[in-house]
Tab-separated table of N, CA and C in Angstrom:
chain	number	residue	atom	x	y	z
I	516	CYS	N	0.744	12.959	18.547
I	516	CYS	CA	-0.198	11.874	18.701
I	516	CYS	C	0.235	10.982	19.849
I	517	ALA	N	-0.686	10.602	20.646
I	517	ALA	CA	-0.413	9.671	21.732
I	517	ALA	C	-0.804	8.280	21.266
I	518	GLN	N	0.170	7.421	21.161
I	518	GLN	CA	-0.090	6.057	20.723
I	518	GLN	C	0.312	5.091	21.822
I	519	ILE	N	-0.373	3.987	21.876
I	519	ILE	CA	-0.103	2.984	22.897
I	519	ILE	C	0.612	1.811	22.235
I	520	PRO	N	1.845	1.503	22.661
I	520	PRO	CA	2.590	0.396	22.059
I	520	PRO	C	1.792	-0.903	22.081
I	521	GLY	N	1.768	-1.583	20.942
I	521	GLY	CA	1.080	-2.853	20.835
I	521	GLY	C	-0.412	-2.741	20.620
I	522	VAL	N	-0.958	-1.523	20.694
I	522	VAL	CA	-2.394	-1.349	20.522
I	522	VAL	C	-2.693	-0.634	19.219
I	523	ASP	N	-2.092	0.553	19.005
I	523	ASP	CA	-2.440	1.312	17.814
I	523	ASP	C	-1.263	1.558	16.871
I	524	TYR	N	-0.234	0.772	16.966
I	524	TYR	CA	0.783	0.722	15.923
I	524	TYR	C	1.518	-0.596	15.994
I	525	GLU	N	2.057	-0.994	14.835
I	525	GLU	CA	2.715	-2.298	14.783
I	525	GLU	C	4.150	-2.169	14.309
I	526	GLN	N	4.354	-2.018	13.010
I	526	GLN	CA	5.705	-2.026	12.469
I	526	GLN	C	6.247	-0.610	12.398
I	527	THR	N	7.388	-0.398	13.040
I	527	THR	CA	7.975	0.935	13.076
I	527	THR	C	9.355	0.987	12.440
I	528	PHE	N	9.873	-0.136	11.984
I	528	PHE	CA	11.224	-0.178	11.433
I	528	PHE	C	11.324	0.634	10.150
I	529	CYS	N	12.356	1.429	10.046
I	529	CYS	CA	12.651	2.187	8.831
I	529	CYS	C	14.145	2.003	8.544
I	530	ALA	N	14.446	1.468	7.393
I	530	ALA	CA	15.838	1.161	7.063
I	530	ALA	C	16.688	2.421	6.971
I	531	THR	N	17.896	2.321	7.469
I	531	THR	CA	18.879	3.388	7.341
I	531	THR	C	20.184	2.753	6.881
I	532	MET	N	21.084	3.591	6.417
I	532	MET	CA	22.360	3.082	5.924
I	532	MET	C	23.235	2.639	7.096
I	533	ARG	N	23.866	1.494	6.942
I	533	ARG	CA	24.790	1.009	7.954
I	533	ARG	C	26.061	1.842	7.896
I	534	THR	N	26.715	1.991	9.041
I	534	THR	CA	27.941	2.781	9.126
I	534	THR	C	29.014	2.228	8.199
I	535	THR	N	29.122	0.909	8.104
I	535	THR	CA	30.145	0.315	7.230
I	535	THR	C	29.859	0.646	5.761
I	536	SER	N	28.591	0.708	5.386
I	536	SER	CA	28.246	1.067	4.005
I	536	SER	C	28.624	2.509	3.715
I	537	LEU	N	28.361	3.391	4.661
I	537	LEU	CA	28.716	4.800	4.489
I	537	LEU	C	30.225	4.960	4.371
I	538	ARG	N	30.975	4.272	5.198
I	538	ARG	CA	32.437	4.351	5.135
I	538	ARG	C	32.964	3.824	3.798
I	539	THR	N	32.384	2.747	3.307
I	539	THR	CA	32.794	2.193	2.016
I	539	THR	C	32.538	3.190	0.894
I	540	LEU	N	31.359	3.797	0.887
I	540	LEU	CA	31.043	4.795	-0.144
I	540	LEU	C	31.949	6.016	-0.046
I	541	ALA	N	32.219	6.460	1.176
I	541	ALA	CA	33.107	7.611	1.359
I	541	ALA	C	34.515	7.287	0.876
I	542	SER	N	34.973	6.082	1.134
I	542	SER	CA	36.297	5.662	0.687
I	542	SER	C	36.380	5.632	-0.842
I	543	LEU	N	35.369	5.057	-1.476
I	543	LEU	CA	35.329	5.013	-2.940
I	543	LEU	C	35.271	6.413	-3.541
I	544	ALA	N	34.495	7.289	-2.944
I	544	ALA	CA	34.393	8.661	-3.442
I	544	ALA	C	35.734	9.372	-3.315
I	545	ALA	N	36.426	9.162	-2.208
I	545	ALA	CA	37.729	9.801	-2.004
I	545	ALA	C	38.764	9.276	-2.997
I	546	GLN	N	38.759	7.968	-3.230
I	546	GLN	CA	39.706	7.370	-4.168
I	546	GLN	C	39.496	7.884	-5.590
I	547	ARG	N	38.253	8.121	-5.948
I	547	ARG	CA	37.935	8.533	-7.320
I	547	ARG	C	37.738	10.027	-7.471
I	548	GLY	N	37.950	10.785	-6.399
I	548	GLY	CA	37.828	12.236	-6.467
I	548	GLY	C	36.396	12.720	-6.677
I	549	LEU	N	35.456	11.978	-6.172
I	549	LEU	CA	34.045	12.339	-6.336
I	549	LEU	C	33.546	13.107	-5.116
I	550	ALA	N	32.612	13.993	-5.336
I	550	ALA	CA	32.001	14.730	-4.234
I	550	ALA	C	30.798	13.937	-3.720
I	551	MET	N	30.625	13.963	-2.432
I	551	MET	CA	29.462	13.297	-1.831
I	551	MET	C	28.462	14.356	-1.421
I	552	ARG	N	27.202	14.023	-1.547
I	552	ARG	CA	26.127	14.929	-1.129
I	552	ARG	C	25.216	14.187	-0.167
I	553	ARG	N	24.479	14.945	0.578
I	553	ARG	CA	23.477	14.347	1.451
I	553	ARG	C	22.164	15.068	1.199
I	554	TRP	N	21.092	14.396	1.517
I	554	TRP	CA	19.774	14.975	1.338
I	554	TRP	C	19.044	14.959	2.668
I	555	ASP	N	18.385	16.041	2.933
I	555	ASP	CA	17.528	16.120	4.104
I	555	ASP	C	16.117	16.344	3.578
I	556	PHE	N	15.288	15.348	3.709
I	556	PHE	CA	13.936	15.422	3.169
I	556	PHE	C	13.033	16.143	4.166
I	557	VAL	N	12.831	17.419	3.936
I	557	VAL	CA	11.971	18.204	4.808
I	557	VAL	C	10.523	17.753	4.602
I	558	ALA	N	9.849	17.481	5.666
I	558	ALA	CA	8.449	17.042	5.648
I	558	ALA	C	8.258	15.726	4.893
I	559	ALA	N	9.281	14.900	4.837
I	559	ALA	CA	9.183	13.636	4.111
I	559	ALA	C	8.119	12.723	4.705
I	560	TYR	N	8.025	12.688	6.034
I	560	TYR	CA	7.050	11.797	6.660
I	560	TYR	C	5.624	12.151	6.278
I	561	LEU	N	5.391	13.397	5.930
I	561	LEU	CA	4.044	13.822	5.546
I	561	LEU	C	3.666	13.325	4.161
I	562	GLN	N	4.611	12.761	3.430
I	562	GLN	CA	4.350	12.290	2.072
I	562	GLN	C	3.980	10.813	2.017
I	563	GLY	N	4.036	10.131	3.125
I	563	GLY	CA	3.704	8.713	3.150
I	563	GLY	C	2.192	8.498	3.157
I	564	ASP	N	1.801	7.246	3.105
I	564	ASP	CA	0.396	6.874	3.159
I	564	ASP	C	0.203	5.817	4.237
I	565	LEU	N	-0.917	5.885	4.926
I	565	LEU	CA	-1.234	4.837	5.883
I	565	LEU	C	-1.575	3.560	5.124
I	566	GLU	N	-1.402	2.442	5.789
I	566	GLU	CA	-1.745	1.160	5.180
I	566	GLU	C	-3.255	1.100	4.936
I	567	PRO	N	-3.698	0.406	3.889
I	567	PRO	CA	-5.145	0.265	3.664
I	567	PRO	C	-5.827	-0.340	4.896
I	568	GLY	N	-6.885	0.285	5.334
I	568	GLY	CA	-7.613	-0.189	6.496
I	568	GLY	C	-7.044	0.265	7.829
I	569	GLU	N	-5.884	0.912	7.819
I	569	GLU	CA	-5.275	1.383	9.065
I	569	GLU	C	-5.978	2.671	9.510
I	570	VAL	N	-6.452	2.685	10.722
I	570	VAL	CA	-7.150	3.848	11.267
I	570	VAL	C	-6.388	4.322	12.503
I	571	VAL	N	-6.005	5.602	12.513
I	571	VAL	CA	-5.255	6.173	13.621
I	571	VAL	C	-5.966	7.446	14.075
I	572	TYR	N	-6.142	7.586	15.376
I	572	TYR	CA	-6.737	8.780	15.964
I	572	TYR	C	-5.720	9.423	16.895
I	573	CYS	N	-5.808	10.729	17.067
I	573	CYS	CA	-4.953	11.423	18.017
I	573	CYS	C	-5.720	12.560	18.674
I	574	ARG	N	-5.146	13.092	19.708
I	574	ARG	CA	-5.746	14.228	20.392
I	574	ARG	C	-5.624	15.468	19.518
I	575	PRO	N	-6.566	16.407	19.629
I	575	PRO	CA	-6.437	17.654	18.865
I	575	PRO	C	-5.198	18.427	19.317
I	576	PRO	N	-4.594	19.195	18.407
I	576	PRO	CA	-3.427	19.990	18.783
I	576	PRO	C	-3.810	21.106	19.755
I	577	PRO	N	-2.827	21.664	20.463
I	577	PRO	CA	-3.114	22.757	21.394
I	577	PRO	C	-3.823	23.911	20.669
I	578	GLY	N	-4.796	24.495	21.326
I	578	GLY	CA	-5.535	25.600	20.743
I	578	GLY	C	-6.884	25.194	20.167
I	579	TYR	N	-7.096	23.912	19.961
I	579	TYR	CA	-8.375	23.417	19.453
I	579	TYR	C	-9.220	22.940	20.620
I	580	GLU	N	-10.519	23.081	20.474
I	580	GLU	CA	-11.412	22.631	21.532
I	580	GLU	C	-11.356	21.105	21.635
I	581	THR	N	-11.228	20.636	22.853
I	581	THR	CA	-11.161	19.188	23.050
I	581	THR	C	-12.501	18.596	23.477
I	582	ILE	N	-13.449	19.450	23.819
I	582	ILE	CA	-14.783	18.988	24.198
I	582	ILE	C	-15.776	19.534	23.172
I	583	GLY	N	-16.546	18.641	22.569
I	583	GLY	CA	-17.533	19.042	21.574
I	583	GLY	C	-18.791	19.587	22.222
I	584	PRO	N	-19.721	20.134	21.400
I	584	PRO	CA	-20.962	20.682	21.932
I	584	PRO	C	-21.828	19.634	22.640
I	585	ASP	N	-21.595	18.364	22.304
I	585	ASP	CA	-22.362	17.297	22.948
I	585	ASP	C	-21.723	16.836	24.259
I	586	GLY	N	-20.609	17.464	24.638
I	586	GLY	CA	-19.934	17.116	25.885
I	586	GLY	C	-18.937	15.987	25.769
I	587	LYS	N	-18.806	15.397	24.578
I	587	LYS	CA	-17.863	14.297	24.371
I	587	LYS	C	-16.484	14.832	23.998
I	588	THR	N	-15.464	14.073	24.362
I	588	THR	CA	-14.095	14.445	24.025
I	588	THR	C	-13.864	14.268	22.530
I	589	ARG	N	-13.289	15.260	21.906
I	589	ARG	CA	-13.005	15.192	20.474
I	589	ARG	C	-11.652	14.543	20.227
I	590	VAL	N	-11.567	13.819	19.127
I	590	VAL	CA	-10.304	13.273	18.647
I	590	VAL	C	-10.202	13.582	17.156
I	591	CYS	N	-9.006	13.504	16.627
I	591	CYS	CA	-8.784	13.746	15.203
I	591	CYS	C	-8.390	12.431	14.531
I	592	ARG	N	-8.966	12.176	13.377
I	592	ARG	CA	-8.563	11.002	12.606
I	592	ARG	C	-7.400	11.412	11.709
I	593	VAL	N	-6.333	10.655	11.771
I	593	VAL	CA	-5.129	10.942	10.992
I	593	VAL	C	-5.284	10.302	9.615
I	594	VAL	N	-5.111	11.103	8.547
I	594	VAL	CA	-5.247	10.563	7.196
I	594	VAL	C	-3.894	10.396	6.503
I	595	LYS	N	-2.859	11.038	7.015
I	595	LYS	CA	-1.494	10.895	6.503
I	595	LYS	C	-0.559	10.757	7.703
I	596	PRO	N	0.537	10.024	7.575
I	596	PRO	CA	1.486	9.940	8.682
I	596	PRO	C	1.978	11.331	9.068
I	597	ILE	N	2.167	11.555	10.346
I	597	ILE	CA	2.655	12.835	10.832
I	597	ILE	C	3.825	12.596	11.780
I	598	TYR	N	4.619	13.650	12.003
I	598	TYR	CA	5.726	13.538	12.938
I	598	TYR	C	5.191	13.160	14.303
I	599	GLY	N	5.867	12.265	14.953
I	599	GLY	CA	5.437	11.794	16.253
I	599	GLY	C	4.772	10.430	16.190
I	600	MET	N	4.299	10.045	15.008
I	600	MET	CA	3.737	8.697	14.867
I	600	MET	C	4.883	7.702	14.813
I	601	ALA	N	4.755	6.639	15.544
I	601	ALA	CA	5.827	5.647	15.596
I	601	ALA	C	6.121	5.037	14.226
I	602	GLN	N	5.109	4.879	13.386
I	602	GLN	CA	5.309	4.206	12.106
I	602	GLN	C	5.481	5.165	10.926
I	603	ALA	N	5.629	6.469	11.151
I	603	ALA	CA	5.701	7.437	10.056
I	603	ALA	C	6.882	7.182	9.117
I	604	GLY	N	8.050	6.864	9.656
I	604	GLY	CA	9.218	6.615	8.811
I	604	GLY	C	9.031	5.422	7.885
I	605	ARG	N	8.482	4.376	8.413
I	605	ARG	CA	8.248	3.180	7.594
I	605	ARG	C	7.211	3.454	6.501
I	606	ARG	N	6.171	4.210	6.836
I	606	ARG	CA	5.148	4.531	5.842
I	606	ARG	C	5.733	5.375	4.714
I	607	TRP	N	6.615	6.319	5.065
I	607	TRP	CA	7.240	7.154	4.038
I	607	TRP	C	8.147	6.305	3.146
I	608	GLN	N	8.905	5.416	3.750
I	608	GLN	CA	9.833	4.580	2.982
I	608	GLN	C	9.087	3.701	1.984
I	609	ARG	N	7.913	3.231	2.338
I	609	ARG	CA	7.148	2.336	1.458
I	609	ARG	C	6.383	3.085	0.372
I	610	SER	N	6.290	4.401	0.483
I	610	SER	CA	5.534	5.172	-0.520
I	610	SER	C	6.328	5.332	-1.793
């Protein structure tokens, strides 16, 4: 999706763990003999929801016709956050 900063997206912040927090947890796990695990959420951004009233459009993916029968350029309306959207991480975190 091609988005224009300040025009079609606003909040993009997505919280992540601070390095000091990770080191503290790793230290506690080592002291207590606990195993640490990590999770990689495959397709997690696709599970978020757009904000109510938020409308996002993007260009069609490669292979799709970009010009309609009426001669106008086609666009796709995004109904779920997708990879490449600036705000996808924040939307997933809030879901």
